[in-house]
Coordinates of C-alpha atoms in Angstrom, one line a residue:
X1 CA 95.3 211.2 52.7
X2 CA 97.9 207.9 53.5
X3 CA 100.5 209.5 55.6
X4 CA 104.3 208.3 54.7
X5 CA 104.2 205.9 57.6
X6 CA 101.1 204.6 57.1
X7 CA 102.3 203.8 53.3
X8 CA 105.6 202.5 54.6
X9 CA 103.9 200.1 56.3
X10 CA 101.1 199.0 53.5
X11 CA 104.6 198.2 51.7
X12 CA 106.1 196.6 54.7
X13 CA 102.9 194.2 55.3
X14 CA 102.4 193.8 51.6
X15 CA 105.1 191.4 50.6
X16 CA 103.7 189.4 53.6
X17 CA 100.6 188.2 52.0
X18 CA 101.9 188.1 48.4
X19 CA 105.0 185.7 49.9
X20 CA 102.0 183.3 51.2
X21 CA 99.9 183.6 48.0
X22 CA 102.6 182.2 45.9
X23 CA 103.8 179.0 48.6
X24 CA 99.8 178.4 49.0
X25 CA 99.6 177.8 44.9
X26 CA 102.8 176.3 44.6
X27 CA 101.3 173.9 47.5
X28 CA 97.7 173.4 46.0
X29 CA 99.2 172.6 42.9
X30 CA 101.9 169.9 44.2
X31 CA 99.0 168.6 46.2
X32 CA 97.0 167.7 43.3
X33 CA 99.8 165.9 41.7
X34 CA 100.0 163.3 44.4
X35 CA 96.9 163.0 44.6
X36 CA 95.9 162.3 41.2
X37 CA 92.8 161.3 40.3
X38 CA 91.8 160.8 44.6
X39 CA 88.6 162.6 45.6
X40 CA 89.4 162.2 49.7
X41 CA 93.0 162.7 51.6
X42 CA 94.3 159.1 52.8
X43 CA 94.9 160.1 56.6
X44 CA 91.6 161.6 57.3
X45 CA 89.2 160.5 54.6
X46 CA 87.9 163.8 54.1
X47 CA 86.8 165.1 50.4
X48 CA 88.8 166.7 48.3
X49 CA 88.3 169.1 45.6
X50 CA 90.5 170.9 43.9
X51 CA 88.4 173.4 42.4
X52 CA 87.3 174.7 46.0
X53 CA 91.2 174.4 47.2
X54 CA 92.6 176.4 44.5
X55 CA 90.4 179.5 45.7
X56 CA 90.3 178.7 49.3
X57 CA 93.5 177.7 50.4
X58 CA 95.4 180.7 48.5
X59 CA 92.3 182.9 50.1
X60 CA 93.5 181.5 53.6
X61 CA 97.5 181.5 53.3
X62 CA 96.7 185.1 52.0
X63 CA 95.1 186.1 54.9
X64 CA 97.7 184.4 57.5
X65 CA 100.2 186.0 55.6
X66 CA 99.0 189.6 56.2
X67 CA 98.4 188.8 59.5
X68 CA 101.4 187.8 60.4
X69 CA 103.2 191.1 58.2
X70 CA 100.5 193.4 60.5
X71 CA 102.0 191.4 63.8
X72 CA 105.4 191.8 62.7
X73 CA 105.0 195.3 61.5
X74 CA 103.4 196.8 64.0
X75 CA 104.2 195.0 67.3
X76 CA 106.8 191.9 67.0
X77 CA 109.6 193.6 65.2
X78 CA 109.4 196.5 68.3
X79 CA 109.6 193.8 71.2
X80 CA 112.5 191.8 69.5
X81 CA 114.3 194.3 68.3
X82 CA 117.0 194.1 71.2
X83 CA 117.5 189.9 70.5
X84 CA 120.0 189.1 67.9
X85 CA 119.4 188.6 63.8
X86 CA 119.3 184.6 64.2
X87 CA 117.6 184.1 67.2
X88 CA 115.0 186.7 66.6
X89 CA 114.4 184.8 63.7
X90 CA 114.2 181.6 65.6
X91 CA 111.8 183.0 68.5
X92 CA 109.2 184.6 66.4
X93 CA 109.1 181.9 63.8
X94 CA 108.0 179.5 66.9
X95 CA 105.9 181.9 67.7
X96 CA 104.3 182.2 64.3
X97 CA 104.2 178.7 64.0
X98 CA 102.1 177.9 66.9
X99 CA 99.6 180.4 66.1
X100 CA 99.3 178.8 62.3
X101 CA 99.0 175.4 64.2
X102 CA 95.9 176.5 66.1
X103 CA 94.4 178.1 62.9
X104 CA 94.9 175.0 61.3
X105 CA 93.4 172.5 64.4
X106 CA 90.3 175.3 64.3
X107 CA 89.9 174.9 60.7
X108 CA 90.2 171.1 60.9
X109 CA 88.0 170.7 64.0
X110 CA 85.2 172.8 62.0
X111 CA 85.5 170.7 58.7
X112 CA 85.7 167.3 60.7
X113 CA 82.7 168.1 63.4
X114 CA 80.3 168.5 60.0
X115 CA 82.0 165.5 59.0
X116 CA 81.1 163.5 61.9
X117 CA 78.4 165.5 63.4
X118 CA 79.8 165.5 66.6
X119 CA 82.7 166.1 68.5
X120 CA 82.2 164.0 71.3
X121 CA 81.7 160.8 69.2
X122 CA 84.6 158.5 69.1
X123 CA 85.1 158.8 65.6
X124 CA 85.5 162.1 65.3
X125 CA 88.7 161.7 67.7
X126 CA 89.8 158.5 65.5
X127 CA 90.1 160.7 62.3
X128 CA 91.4 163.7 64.6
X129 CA 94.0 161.6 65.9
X130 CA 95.2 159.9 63.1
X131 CA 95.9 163.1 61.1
X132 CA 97.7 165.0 63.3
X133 CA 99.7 161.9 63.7
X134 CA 100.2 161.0 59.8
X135 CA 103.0 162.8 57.8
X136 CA 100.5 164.8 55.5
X137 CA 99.7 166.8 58.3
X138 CA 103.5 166.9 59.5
X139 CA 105.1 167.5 56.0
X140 CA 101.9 170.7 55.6
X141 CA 103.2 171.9 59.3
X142 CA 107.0 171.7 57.6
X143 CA 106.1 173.2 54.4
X144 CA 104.5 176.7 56.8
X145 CA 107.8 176.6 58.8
X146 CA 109.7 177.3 56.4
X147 CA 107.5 179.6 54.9
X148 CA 107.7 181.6 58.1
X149 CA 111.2 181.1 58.2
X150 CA 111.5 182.7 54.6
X151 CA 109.0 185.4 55.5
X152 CA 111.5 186.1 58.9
X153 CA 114.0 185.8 56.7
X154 CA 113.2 188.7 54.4
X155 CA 112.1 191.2 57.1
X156 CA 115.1 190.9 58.9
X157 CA 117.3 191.7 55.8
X158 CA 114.7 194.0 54.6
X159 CA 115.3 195.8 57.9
X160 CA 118.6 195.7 58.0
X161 CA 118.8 196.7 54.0
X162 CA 116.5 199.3 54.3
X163 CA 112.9 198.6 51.9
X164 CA 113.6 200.4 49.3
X165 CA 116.7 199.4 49.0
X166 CA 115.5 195.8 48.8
X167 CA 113.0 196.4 46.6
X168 CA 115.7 198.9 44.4
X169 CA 117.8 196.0 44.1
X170 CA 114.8 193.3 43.4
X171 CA 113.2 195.4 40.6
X172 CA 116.7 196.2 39.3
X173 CA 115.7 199.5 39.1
X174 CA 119.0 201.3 39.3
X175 CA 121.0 197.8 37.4
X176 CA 122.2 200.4 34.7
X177 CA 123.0 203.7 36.1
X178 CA 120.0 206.8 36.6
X179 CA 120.4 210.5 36.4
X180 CA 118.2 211.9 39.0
X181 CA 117.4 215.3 40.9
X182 CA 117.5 214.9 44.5
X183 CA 117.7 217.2 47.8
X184 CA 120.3 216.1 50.2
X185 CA 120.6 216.8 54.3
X186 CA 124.0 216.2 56.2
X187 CA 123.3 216.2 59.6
X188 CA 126.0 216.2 61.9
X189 CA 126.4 215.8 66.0
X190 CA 127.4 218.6 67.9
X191 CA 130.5 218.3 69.8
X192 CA 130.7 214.7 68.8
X193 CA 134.1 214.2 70.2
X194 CA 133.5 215.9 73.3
X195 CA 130.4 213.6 74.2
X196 CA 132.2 210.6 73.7
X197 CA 135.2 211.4 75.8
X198 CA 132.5 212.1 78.7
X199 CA 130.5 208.9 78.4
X200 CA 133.3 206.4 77.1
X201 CA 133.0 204.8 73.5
X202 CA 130.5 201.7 75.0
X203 CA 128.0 204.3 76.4
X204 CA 128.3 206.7 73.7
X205 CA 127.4 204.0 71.3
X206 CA 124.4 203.1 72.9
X207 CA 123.2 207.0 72.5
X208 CA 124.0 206.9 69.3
X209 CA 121.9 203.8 68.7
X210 CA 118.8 205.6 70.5
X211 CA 119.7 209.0 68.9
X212 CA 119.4 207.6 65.6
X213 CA 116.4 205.7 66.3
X214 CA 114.9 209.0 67.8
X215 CA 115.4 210.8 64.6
X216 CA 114.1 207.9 62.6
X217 CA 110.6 208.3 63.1
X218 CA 111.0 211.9 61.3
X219 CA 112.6 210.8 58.6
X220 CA 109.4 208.2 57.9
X221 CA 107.4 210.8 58.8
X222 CA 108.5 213.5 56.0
X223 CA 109.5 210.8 53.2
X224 CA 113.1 210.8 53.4
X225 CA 115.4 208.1 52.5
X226 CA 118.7 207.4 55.0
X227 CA 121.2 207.0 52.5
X228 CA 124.4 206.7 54.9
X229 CA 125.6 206.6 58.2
X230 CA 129.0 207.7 59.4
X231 CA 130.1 207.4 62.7
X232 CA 128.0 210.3 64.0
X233 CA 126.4 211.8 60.8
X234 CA 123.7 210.6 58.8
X235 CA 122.4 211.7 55.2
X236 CA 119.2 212.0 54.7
X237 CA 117.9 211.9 50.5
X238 CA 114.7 212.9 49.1
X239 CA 113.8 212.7 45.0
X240 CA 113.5 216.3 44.5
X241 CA 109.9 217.0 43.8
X242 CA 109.1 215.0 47.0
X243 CA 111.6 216.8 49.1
X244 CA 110.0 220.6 47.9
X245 CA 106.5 219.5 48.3
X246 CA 105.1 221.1 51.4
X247 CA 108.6 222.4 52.3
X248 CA 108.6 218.4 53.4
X249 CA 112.4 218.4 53.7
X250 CA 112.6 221.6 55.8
X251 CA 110.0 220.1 58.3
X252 CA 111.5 216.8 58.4
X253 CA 114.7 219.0 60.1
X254 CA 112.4 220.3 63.1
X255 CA 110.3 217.2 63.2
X256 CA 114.1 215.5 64.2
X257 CA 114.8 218.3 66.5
X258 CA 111.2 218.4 68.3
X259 CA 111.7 214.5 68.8
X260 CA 114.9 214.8 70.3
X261 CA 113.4 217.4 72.8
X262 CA 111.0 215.1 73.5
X263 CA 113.0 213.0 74.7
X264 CA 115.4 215.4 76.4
X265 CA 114.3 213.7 80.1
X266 CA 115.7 210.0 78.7
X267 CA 118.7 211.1 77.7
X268 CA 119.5 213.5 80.4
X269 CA 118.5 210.6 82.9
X270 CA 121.3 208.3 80.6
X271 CA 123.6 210.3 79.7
X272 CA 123.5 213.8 81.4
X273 CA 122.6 215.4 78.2
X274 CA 121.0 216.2 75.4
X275 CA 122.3 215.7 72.2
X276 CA 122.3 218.5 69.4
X277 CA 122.9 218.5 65.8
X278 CA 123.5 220.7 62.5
X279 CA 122.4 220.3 59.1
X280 CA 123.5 221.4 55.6
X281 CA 120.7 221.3 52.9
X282 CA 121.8 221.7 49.1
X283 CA 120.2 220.2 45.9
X284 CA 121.1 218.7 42.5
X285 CA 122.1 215.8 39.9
X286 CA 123.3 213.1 40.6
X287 CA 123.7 209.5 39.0
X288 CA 122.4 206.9 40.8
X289 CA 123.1 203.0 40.4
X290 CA 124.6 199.6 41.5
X291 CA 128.2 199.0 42.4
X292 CA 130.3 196.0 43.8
X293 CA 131.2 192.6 43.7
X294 CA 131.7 191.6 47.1
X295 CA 129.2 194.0 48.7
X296 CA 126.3 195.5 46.5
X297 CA 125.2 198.7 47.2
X298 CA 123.1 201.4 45.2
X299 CA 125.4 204.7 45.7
X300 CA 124.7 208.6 44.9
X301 CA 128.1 210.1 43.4
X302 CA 127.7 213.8 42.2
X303 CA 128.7 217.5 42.8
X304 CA 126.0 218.1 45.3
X305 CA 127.5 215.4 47.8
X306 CA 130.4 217.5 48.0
X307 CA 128.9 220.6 48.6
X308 CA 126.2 219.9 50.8
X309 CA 128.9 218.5 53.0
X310 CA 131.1 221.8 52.7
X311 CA 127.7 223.7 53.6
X312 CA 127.4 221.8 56.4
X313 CA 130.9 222.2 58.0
X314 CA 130.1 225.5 57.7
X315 CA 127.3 225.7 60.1
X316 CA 130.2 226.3 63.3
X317 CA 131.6 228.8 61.4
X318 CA 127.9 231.0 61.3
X319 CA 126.8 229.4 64.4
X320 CA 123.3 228.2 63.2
X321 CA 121.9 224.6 63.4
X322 CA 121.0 224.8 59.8
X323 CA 122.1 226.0 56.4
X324 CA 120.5 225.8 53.2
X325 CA 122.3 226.5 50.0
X326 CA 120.5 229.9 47.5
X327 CA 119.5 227.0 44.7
X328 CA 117.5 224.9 47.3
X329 CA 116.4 228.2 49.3
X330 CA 114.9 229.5 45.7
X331 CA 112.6 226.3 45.1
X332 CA 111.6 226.2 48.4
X333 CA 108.3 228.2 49.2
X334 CA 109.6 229.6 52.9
X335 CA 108.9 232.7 53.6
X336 CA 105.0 232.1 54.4
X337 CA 105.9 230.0 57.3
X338 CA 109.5 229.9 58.6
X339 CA 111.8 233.3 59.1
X340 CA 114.5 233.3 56.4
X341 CA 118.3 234.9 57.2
X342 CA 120.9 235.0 54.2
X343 CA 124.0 234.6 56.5
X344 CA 126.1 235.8 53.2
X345 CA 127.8 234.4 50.3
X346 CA 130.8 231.8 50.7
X347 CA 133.2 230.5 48.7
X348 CA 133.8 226.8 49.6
X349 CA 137.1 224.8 49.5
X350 CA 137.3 223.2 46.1
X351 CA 134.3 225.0 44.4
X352 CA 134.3 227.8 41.7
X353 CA 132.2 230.6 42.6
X354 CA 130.0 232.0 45.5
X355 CA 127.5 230.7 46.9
X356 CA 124.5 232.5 48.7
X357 CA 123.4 230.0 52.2
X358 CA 120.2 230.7 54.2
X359 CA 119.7 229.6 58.0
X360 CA 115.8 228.7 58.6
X361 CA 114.2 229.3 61.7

């Protein structure tokens, strides 16, 4: 079974290779053009045929593409992540670029050496010379820089963006407004304002940047979507029938609080303590679309925004870390596996009726 992560990154690598595919065609393609009717490149002499480049140049850029995507997945994006958005674009595209280059002079030193028979003849380092010197070879090095530079280019606003945000707004899925089910999860620092009077707002920015990258993983984890982040409190999303399955949105709550215990030692060691949070868990309808001129961003509006904040403000009042509303608690299959306390119907500011909350342990 693909795990969330492991799928988040198959859709992270993915557009990768399919960015490559479409430059490598778009390449081929111009290449025959001005070529014409020519059955050998003019700076090297070597045959060409554009029935074997239509198959193996795509097959190549495809590959390098993906490579490069599993590179800057899996290990680049972690080691830059401190460098700012324009020159962590600039350092990894060198990067990239040099390791294309060698690919390339590999490729070329294979196809020239059966050309020539041998490397060590003088020929072979005539027709080697003169194409890396001629301007096909430096317009083909120009054309993958800036397809690395497009490639850099997309990660680092998909990253920013968010994915599936990116890909929301590319597919136009939510262009005309959706009604959709979804679970929500408010989570909330303890004693915010405390903490930050102790460290100083520089410092207590900086554990906020590692607190919410320490409850990240989780969220991948369990499927959830970060939908918002205000000053101290993020909200977590899950379509509904993904959020139930498996009690998925339940665990993704201790999953956040085992990681944070995990890493109790670093932040003690920074700070001189550990930070704690509190959740509220509700469910509903909301609509979900497009909105702005200026700015662009897909927003939730409904009901269940309002009331899954209310629950979780209330989470002082019953002193619990976690509070799930009776229409959540019912859908949810709990009782096999976590110990379920009704703390009592409430009747929250603004809202008609009761309503029944559950803390989880």
């Amino acid at each position: 079974m693909i795990t969330p992560k492991y799928k988040r990154n198959i859709n992270r690598i993915f557009p990768f290779g399919l960015i490559w595919l479409v430059f490598s065609l778009i390449y081929t393609i111009l290449e025959r053009g001005l070529l014409g009717d020519l059955n050998f490149y003019p700076s090297s002499g070597l045959k060409y045929i554009f029935g074997r480049n239509i198959i193996i140049i795509p097959l190549l850029a495809t590959l390098f593409g993906t490579i490069i995507g599993i590179l800057e997945i899996l290990y680049f994006n972690k080691w830059f992540i401190q460098i700012s958005f324009t020159k962590k674009i600039i350092y990894k595209s060198f990067v990239y670029l040099l390791i294309i280059s060698f690919l390339l002079i590999i490729i070329f030193l294979t196809a020239t050496s059966e050309a020539t028979n041998a490397i060590s003849s003088k020929e072979f380092w005539i027709v080697m010379f003169s194409y890396f010197t001629d301007y096909s070879f430096l317009g083909i090095l120009t054309y993958i820089a800036s397809i690395i530079l497009m490639t850099q280019f997309y990660t680092e606003v998909s990253e920013s963006m968010g994915t599936g945000l990116l890909s929301n707004f590319f597919l136009g899925k939510y262009n005309k407004p959706v009604e959709e089910e979804r679970i929500f999860m408010f989570l909330d620092m303890k004693s915010s304002t405390r903490i930050a009077e102790k460290l100083g707002h520089v410092v207590y920015f900086q554990m906020l940047q590692q607190y919410f990258s320490d409850l990240s993983g989780p969220v991948i984890d369990y499927s959830g979507e970060i939908y918002q982040y205000a000053g101290d409190e993020m909200i977590i999303s899950w379509r509904l029938e993904k959020g139930l399955r498996s009690n998925t949105c339940i665990r993704c709550f201790f999953a956040m609080k085992e990681s944070l215990m995990d890493k109790s030692f670093s932040y003690k060691e920074k700070y001189g303590l550990v930070p704690q949070f509190k959740a509220g868990l509700h469910c509903g309808k909301v609509t979900t679309g497009e909105i702005g001129v200026l700015k662009k961003e897909i927003i939730f509006t409904g009901d269940v925004l309002n009331t899954t904040a209310r629950i979780e403000g209330l989470c002082n009042q019953y002193d619990v870390d976690i509070l799930v509303s009776d229409s959540l608690a019912q859908k949810l299959d709990l009782s096999p596996y976590y110990e379920v306390e009704s703390v009592g119907k409430n009747t929250l500011r603004g809202k008609d009726g009761q309503f029944e909350l559950f803390t989880v342990n």
